[in-house]
XYZ file of C-alpha atoms in Angstrom:
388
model
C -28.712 0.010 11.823
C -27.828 -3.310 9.828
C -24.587 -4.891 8.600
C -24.514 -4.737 4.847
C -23.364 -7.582 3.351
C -22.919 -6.387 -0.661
C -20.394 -3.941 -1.633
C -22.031 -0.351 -1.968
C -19.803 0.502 -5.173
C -20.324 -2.639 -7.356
C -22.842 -4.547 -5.234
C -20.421 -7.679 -5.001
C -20.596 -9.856 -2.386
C -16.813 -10.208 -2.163
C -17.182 -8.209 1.155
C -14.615 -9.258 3.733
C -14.165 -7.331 7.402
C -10.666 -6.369 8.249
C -11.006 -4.046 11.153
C -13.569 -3.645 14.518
C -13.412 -1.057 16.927
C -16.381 -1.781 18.348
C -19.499 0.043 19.500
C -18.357 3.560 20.009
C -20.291 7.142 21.307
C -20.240 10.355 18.958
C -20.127 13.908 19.591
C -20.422 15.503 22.872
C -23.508 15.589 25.300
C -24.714 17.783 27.784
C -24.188 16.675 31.941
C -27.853 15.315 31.985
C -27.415 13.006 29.312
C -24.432 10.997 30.845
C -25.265 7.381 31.636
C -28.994 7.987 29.965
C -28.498 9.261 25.994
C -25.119 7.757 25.205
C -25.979 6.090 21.951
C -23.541 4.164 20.401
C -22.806 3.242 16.734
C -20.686 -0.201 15.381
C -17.135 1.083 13.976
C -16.315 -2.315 11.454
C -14.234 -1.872 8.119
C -14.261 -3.985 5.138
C -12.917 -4.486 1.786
C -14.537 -5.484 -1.605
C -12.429 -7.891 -2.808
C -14.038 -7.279 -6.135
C -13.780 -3.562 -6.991
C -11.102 -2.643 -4.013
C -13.408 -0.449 -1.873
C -13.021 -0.259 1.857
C -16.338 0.802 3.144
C -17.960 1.193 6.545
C -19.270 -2.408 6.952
C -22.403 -0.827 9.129
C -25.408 1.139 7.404
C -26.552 3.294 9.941
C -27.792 7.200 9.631
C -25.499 9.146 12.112
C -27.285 11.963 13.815
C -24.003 13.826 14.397
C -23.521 15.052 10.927
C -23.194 19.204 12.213
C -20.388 17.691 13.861
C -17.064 20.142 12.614
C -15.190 16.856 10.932
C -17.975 16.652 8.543
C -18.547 19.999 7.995
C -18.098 20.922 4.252
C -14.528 21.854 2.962
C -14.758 23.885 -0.553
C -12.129 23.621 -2.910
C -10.395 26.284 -0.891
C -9.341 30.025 -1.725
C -11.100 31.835 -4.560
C -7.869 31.775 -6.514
C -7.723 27.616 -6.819
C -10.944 28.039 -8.188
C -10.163 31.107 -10.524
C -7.245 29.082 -12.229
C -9.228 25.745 -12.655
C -11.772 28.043 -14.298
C -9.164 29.584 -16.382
C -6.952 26.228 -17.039
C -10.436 24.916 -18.299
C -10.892 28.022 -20.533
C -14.392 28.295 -19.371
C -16.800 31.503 -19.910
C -19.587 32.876 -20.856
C -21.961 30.213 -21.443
C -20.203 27.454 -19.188
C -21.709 26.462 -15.765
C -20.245 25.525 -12.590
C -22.071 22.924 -10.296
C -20.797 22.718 -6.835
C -22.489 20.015 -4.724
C -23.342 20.652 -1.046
C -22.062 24.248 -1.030
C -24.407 27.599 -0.767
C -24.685 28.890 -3.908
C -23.936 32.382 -2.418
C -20.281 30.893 -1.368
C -19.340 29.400 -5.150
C -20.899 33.134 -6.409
C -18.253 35.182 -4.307
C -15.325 32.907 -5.321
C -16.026 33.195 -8.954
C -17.761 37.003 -8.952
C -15.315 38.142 -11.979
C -15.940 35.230 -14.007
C -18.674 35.169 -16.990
C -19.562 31.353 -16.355
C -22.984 30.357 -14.809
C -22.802 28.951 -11.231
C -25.114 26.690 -9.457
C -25.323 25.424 -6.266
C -27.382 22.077 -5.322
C -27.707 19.585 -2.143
C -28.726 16.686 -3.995
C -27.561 15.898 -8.026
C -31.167 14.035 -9.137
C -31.285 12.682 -12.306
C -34.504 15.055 -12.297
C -32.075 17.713 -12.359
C -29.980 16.923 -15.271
C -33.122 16.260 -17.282
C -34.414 19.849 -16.492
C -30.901 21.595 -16.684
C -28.354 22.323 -19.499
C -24.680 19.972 -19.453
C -22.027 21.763 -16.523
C -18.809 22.104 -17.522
C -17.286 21.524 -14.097
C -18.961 19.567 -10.933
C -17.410 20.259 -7.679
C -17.894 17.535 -5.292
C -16.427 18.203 -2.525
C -16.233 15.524 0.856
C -19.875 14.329 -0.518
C -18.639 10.798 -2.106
C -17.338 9.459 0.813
C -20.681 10.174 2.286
C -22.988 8.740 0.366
C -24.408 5.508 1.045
C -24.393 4.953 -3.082
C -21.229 6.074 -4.957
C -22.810 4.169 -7.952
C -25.818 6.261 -8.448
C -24.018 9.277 -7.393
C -21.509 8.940 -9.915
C -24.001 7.857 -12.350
C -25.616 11.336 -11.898
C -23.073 13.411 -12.344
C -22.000 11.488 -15.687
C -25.203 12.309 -16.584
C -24.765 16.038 -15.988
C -21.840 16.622 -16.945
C -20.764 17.715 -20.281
C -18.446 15.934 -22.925
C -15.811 18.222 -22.481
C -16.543 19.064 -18.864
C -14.625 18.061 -15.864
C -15.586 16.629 -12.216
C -13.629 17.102 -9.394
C -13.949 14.661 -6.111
C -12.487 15.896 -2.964
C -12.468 12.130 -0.539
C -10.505 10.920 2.351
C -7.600 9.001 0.673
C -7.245 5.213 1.938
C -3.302 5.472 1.758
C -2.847 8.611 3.679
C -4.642 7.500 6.667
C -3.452 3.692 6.826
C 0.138 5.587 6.795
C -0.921 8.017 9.429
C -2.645 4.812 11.278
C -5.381 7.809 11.857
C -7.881 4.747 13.001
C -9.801 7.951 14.773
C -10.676 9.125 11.565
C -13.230 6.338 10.828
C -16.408 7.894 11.426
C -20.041 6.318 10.042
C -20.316 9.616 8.084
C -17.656 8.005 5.787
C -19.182 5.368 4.025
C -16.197 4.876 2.134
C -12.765 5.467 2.042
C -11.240 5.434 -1.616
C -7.742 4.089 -2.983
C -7.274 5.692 -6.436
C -7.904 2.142 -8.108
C -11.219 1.410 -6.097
C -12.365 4.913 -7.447
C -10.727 4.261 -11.174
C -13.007 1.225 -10.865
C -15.935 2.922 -10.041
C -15.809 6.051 -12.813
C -14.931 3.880 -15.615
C -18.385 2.162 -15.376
C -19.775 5.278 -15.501
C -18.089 6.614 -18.366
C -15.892 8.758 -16.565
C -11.946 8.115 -15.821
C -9.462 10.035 -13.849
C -6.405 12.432 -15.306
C -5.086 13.790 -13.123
C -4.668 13.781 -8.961
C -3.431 16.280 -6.388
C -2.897 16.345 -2.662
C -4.950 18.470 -0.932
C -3.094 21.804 -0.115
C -3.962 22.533 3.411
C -5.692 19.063 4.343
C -3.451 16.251 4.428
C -5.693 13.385 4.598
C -7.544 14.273 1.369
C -6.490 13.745 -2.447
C -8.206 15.428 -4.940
C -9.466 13.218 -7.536
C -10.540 15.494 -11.219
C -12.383 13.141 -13.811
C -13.545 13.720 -17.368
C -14.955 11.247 -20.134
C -12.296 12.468 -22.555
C -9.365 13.816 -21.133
C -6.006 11.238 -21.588
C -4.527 10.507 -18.361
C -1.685 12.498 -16.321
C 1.357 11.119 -14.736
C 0.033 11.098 -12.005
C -2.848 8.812 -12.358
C -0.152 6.301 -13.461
C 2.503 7.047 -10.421
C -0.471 6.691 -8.054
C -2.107 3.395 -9.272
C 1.417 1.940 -10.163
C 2.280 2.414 -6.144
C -0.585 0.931 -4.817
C 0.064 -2.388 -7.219
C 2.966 -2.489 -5.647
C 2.106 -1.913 -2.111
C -1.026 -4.506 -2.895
C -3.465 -2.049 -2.283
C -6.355 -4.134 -3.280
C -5.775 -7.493 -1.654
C -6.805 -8.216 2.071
C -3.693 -8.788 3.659
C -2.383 -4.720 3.273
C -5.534 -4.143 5.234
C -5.288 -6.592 7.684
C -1.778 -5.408 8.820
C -3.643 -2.518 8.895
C -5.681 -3.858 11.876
C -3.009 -5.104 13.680
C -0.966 -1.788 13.575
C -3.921 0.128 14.543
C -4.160 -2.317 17.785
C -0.584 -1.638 18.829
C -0.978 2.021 17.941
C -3.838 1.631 20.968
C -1.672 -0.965 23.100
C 1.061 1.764 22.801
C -0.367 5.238 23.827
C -2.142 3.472 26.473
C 0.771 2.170 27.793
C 2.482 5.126 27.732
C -0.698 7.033 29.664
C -0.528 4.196 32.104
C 3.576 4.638 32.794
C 3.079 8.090 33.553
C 0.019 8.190 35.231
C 2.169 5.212 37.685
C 4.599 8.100 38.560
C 2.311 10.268 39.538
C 1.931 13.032 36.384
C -1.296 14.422 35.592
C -2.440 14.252 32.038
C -5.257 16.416 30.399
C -6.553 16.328 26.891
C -6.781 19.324 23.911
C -9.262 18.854 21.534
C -13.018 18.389 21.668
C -13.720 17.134 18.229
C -15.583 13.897 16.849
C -12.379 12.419 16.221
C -11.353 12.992 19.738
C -14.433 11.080 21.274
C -13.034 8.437 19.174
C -9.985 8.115 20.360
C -10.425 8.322 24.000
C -13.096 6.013 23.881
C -11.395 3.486 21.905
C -8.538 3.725 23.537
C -10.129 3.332 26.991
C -9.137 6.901 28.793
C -11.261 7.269 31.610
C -10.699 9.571 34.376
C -8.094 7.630 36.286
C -6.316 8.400 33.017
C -7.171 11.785 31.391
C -8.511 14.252 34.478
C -10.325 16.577 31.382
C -10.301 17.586 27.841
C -9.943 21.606 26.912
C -10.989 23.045 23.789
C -10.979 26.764 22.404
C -14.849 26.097 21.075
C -16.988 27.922 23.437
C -19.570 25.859 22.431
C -18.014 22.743 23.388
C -17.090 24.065 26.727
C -19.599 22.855 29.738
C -20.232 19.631 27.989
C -18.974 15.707 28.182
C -17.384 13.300 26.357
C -19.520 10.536 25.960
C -18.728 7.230 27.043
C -16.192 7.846 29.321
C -17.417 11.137 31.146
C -14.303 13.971 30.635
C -15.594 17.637 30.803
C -14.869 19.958 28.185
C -13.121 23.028 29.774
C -11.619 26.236 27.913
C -7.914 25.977 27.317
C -7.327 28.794 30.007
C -8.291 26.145 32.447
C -5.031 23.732 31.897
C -2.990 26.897 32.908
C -4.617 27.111 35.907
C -4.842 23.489 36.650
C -1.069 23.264 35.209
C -1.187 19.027 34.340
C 1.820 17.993 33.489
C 0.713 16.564 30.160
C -1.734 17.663 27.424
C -2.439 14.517 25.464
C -2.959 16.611 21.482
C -6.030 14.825 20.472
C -6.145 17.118 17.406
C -3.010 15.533 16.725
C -2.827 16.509 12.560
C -2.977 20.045 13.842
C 0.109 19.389 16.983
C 2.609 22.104 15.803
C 0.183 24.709 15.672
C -1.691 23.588 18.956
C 1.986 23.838 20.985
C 2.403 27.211 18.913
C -0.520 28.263 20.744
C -0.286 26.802 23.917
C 3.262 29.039 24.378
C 2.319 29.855 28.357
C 1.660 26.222 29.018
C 4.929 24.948 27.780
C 6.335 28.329 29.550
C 5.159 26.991 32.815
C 6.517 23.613 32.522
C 4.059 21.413 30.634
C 4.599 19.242 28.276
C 2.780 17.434 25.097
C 1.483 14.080 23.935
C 0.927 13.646 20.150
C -0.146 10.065 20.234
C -0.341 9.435 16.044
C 1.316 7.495 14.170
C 3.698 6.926 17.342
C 3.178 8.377 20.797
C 5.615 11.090 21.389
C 6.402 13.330 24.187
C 6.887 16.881 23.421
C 8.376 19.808 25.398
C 11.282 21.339 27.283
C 13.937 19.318 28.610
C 12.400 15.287 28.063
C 14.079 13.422 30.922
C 11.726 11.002 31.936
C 12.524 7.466 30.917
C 9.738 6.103 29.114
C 9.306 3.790 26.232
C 8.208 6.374 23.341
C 9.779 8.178 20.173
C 10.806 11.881 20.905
């Protein structure tokens, strides 16, 4: 684990930190390991004043990477893929690289298609020296992972063919600074793209965007397609023109950043602490990476937060690292009927309270604590200082 001190993109030393949360658990452990195997990794942003990149300003290898946030996400139904295939006019002959996905998956999403399809881990330039051009490379949540978006971009330049198409599926910069989703910011994510940082990057390797989409069911991501001849969309133009003007790749939009995501904190906790004061009892739903994040950065401890419920059976029986909440099924907040369940999986609220029908039914109510802690449930009367 060392702090890098050259931009991972284009190597600059124009690296500035804008944003510590400080040494932070992952994942979830088992009883024995509290207080004994509670590693802890360095959560520290920066930008590259040189290329625009905000990167994780720690290089560290995190063991937690079967961890559900980081699981892979394809490009989604077998339909999205059918039309890109079609809206490329690709067939017989053409091949399909997907990286990071079985082979088996991309060969059931694309079984009535003509077009070759290959599956690899790892795009080596050994690869595209032993293998014919591909015609479309499907990259899905692997460049924000990769400790060099240089020589990963550099290797699928290299495979791909003149006419052929890449498509980069990455947490988008804007999105989450909007969202202040500060629990987003694991070490798996080396970077965190703007659509100029990533413009930057392509166009040294040949490659330049045309067009870009919001991901359909996963609002945090933007789907970036690249090609080394295709003329730009409006879209490339609405996107980069927006983040000129919201001075996306100067250091003060990033440190404002900082100092929302520190009353973001200052506010939930505040909010925990008022209620906790009058004597309500406040559980937590979610058990995911994100949600060790959040509690732990935000300090809730058991005098806060009594437990944490999740629906994952395996998750159930363990511990949140750091500050010690068991993981219990959801069954168990009906029975222990707090008056609160602070949403941890907070992007996912309206379907969580959906689901949780018999715990609203029996009085309870909900926290979603992002981008503004808000109280939700029947009949709000309690006077405290949030948005409902």
């Amino acid at each position: 684990m060392r702090k890098i001190h050259r931009c991972r993109s284009c190597g600059s030393a124009q690296l500035v930190s804008f944003l510590e949360l400080g040494k932070l658990p992952q994942g979830l452990i088992p009883a024995q390991h509290l207080g004994v195997l509670e590693g802890r990794v360095p959560i520290e942003l920066g930008l590259c004043q040189r290329c625009a990149l905000v990167q994780q300003m720690i290089a560290t290898r995190s063991p937690f990477s079967e961890l559900e946030d980081f699981a892979y996400f394809g490009l989604g139904s077998a339909q999205d893929l059918q039309q890109l295939v079609e809206e490329l006019d690709l067939g017989e002959g053409n091949v399909v690289l997907e990286l990071g996905n079985p082979l088996a998956e991309l060969r059931s999403k694309l079984q009535q298609s003509t077009v070759k399809v290959r599956g690899v881990e790892n795009l080596s330039r050994d690869y595209t020296q032993h293998h014919p051009k591909v015609h479309l490379i499907l990259a899905h949540n692997t460049l924000a992972e990769t400790d060099d978006p240089g020589g990963f971009v550099a290797a699928i330049a290299l495979a791909l063919h003149e006419d052929g198409v890449a498509l980069f599926e990455s947490p988008y910069i804007r999105y989450l600074i909007e969202g202040r989703e500060f629990d987003t910011l694991h070490p798996q994510h080396r970077s965190y793209f703007s659509v100029t940082s990533i413009q930057t990057l392509l166009l040294r390797h040949g490659l330049r965007l045309f067009r870009l989409e919001r991901h359909p069911t996963r609002p945090g991501l933007l789907r970036f397609y690249a090609s080394k001849t295709r003329p730009a969309e409006p879209s490339v133009y609405r996107y980069l023109e927006l983040e000129r003007r919201l001075g996306m790749s100067g250091l003060a939009f990033y440190q404002e950043f900082a100092s929302r995501v520190a009353s973001a904190r200052e506010a939930l906790l505040a909010l925990l602490l008022e209620l906790r004061a009058k004597g309500r009892r406040i559980a937590a739903y979610g058990a995911s990476a994100r949600a060790v994040l959040m509690l732990n950065y935000v300090g809730l401890g058991r005098e806060v937060v009594e437990y944490v419920v999740d629906p994952d059976p395996f998750k159930q029986g363990l511990y949140v690292p750091g500050v010690h909440l068991p993981v219990f099924s959801p069954e168990h907040a009906l029975v222990s009927r707090p008056d609160y369940l602070l949403i941890l999986a907070w992007d996912y609220a309206q379907r969580i309270i959906e689901q949780q029908a018999e715990f609203t039914r029996l009085g309870g109510k909900f926290i979603v604590p992002l981008p503004h802690p808000e109280i939700v449930g029947p009949a709000v009367e309690e006077a405290v200082g949030v948005k409902r």
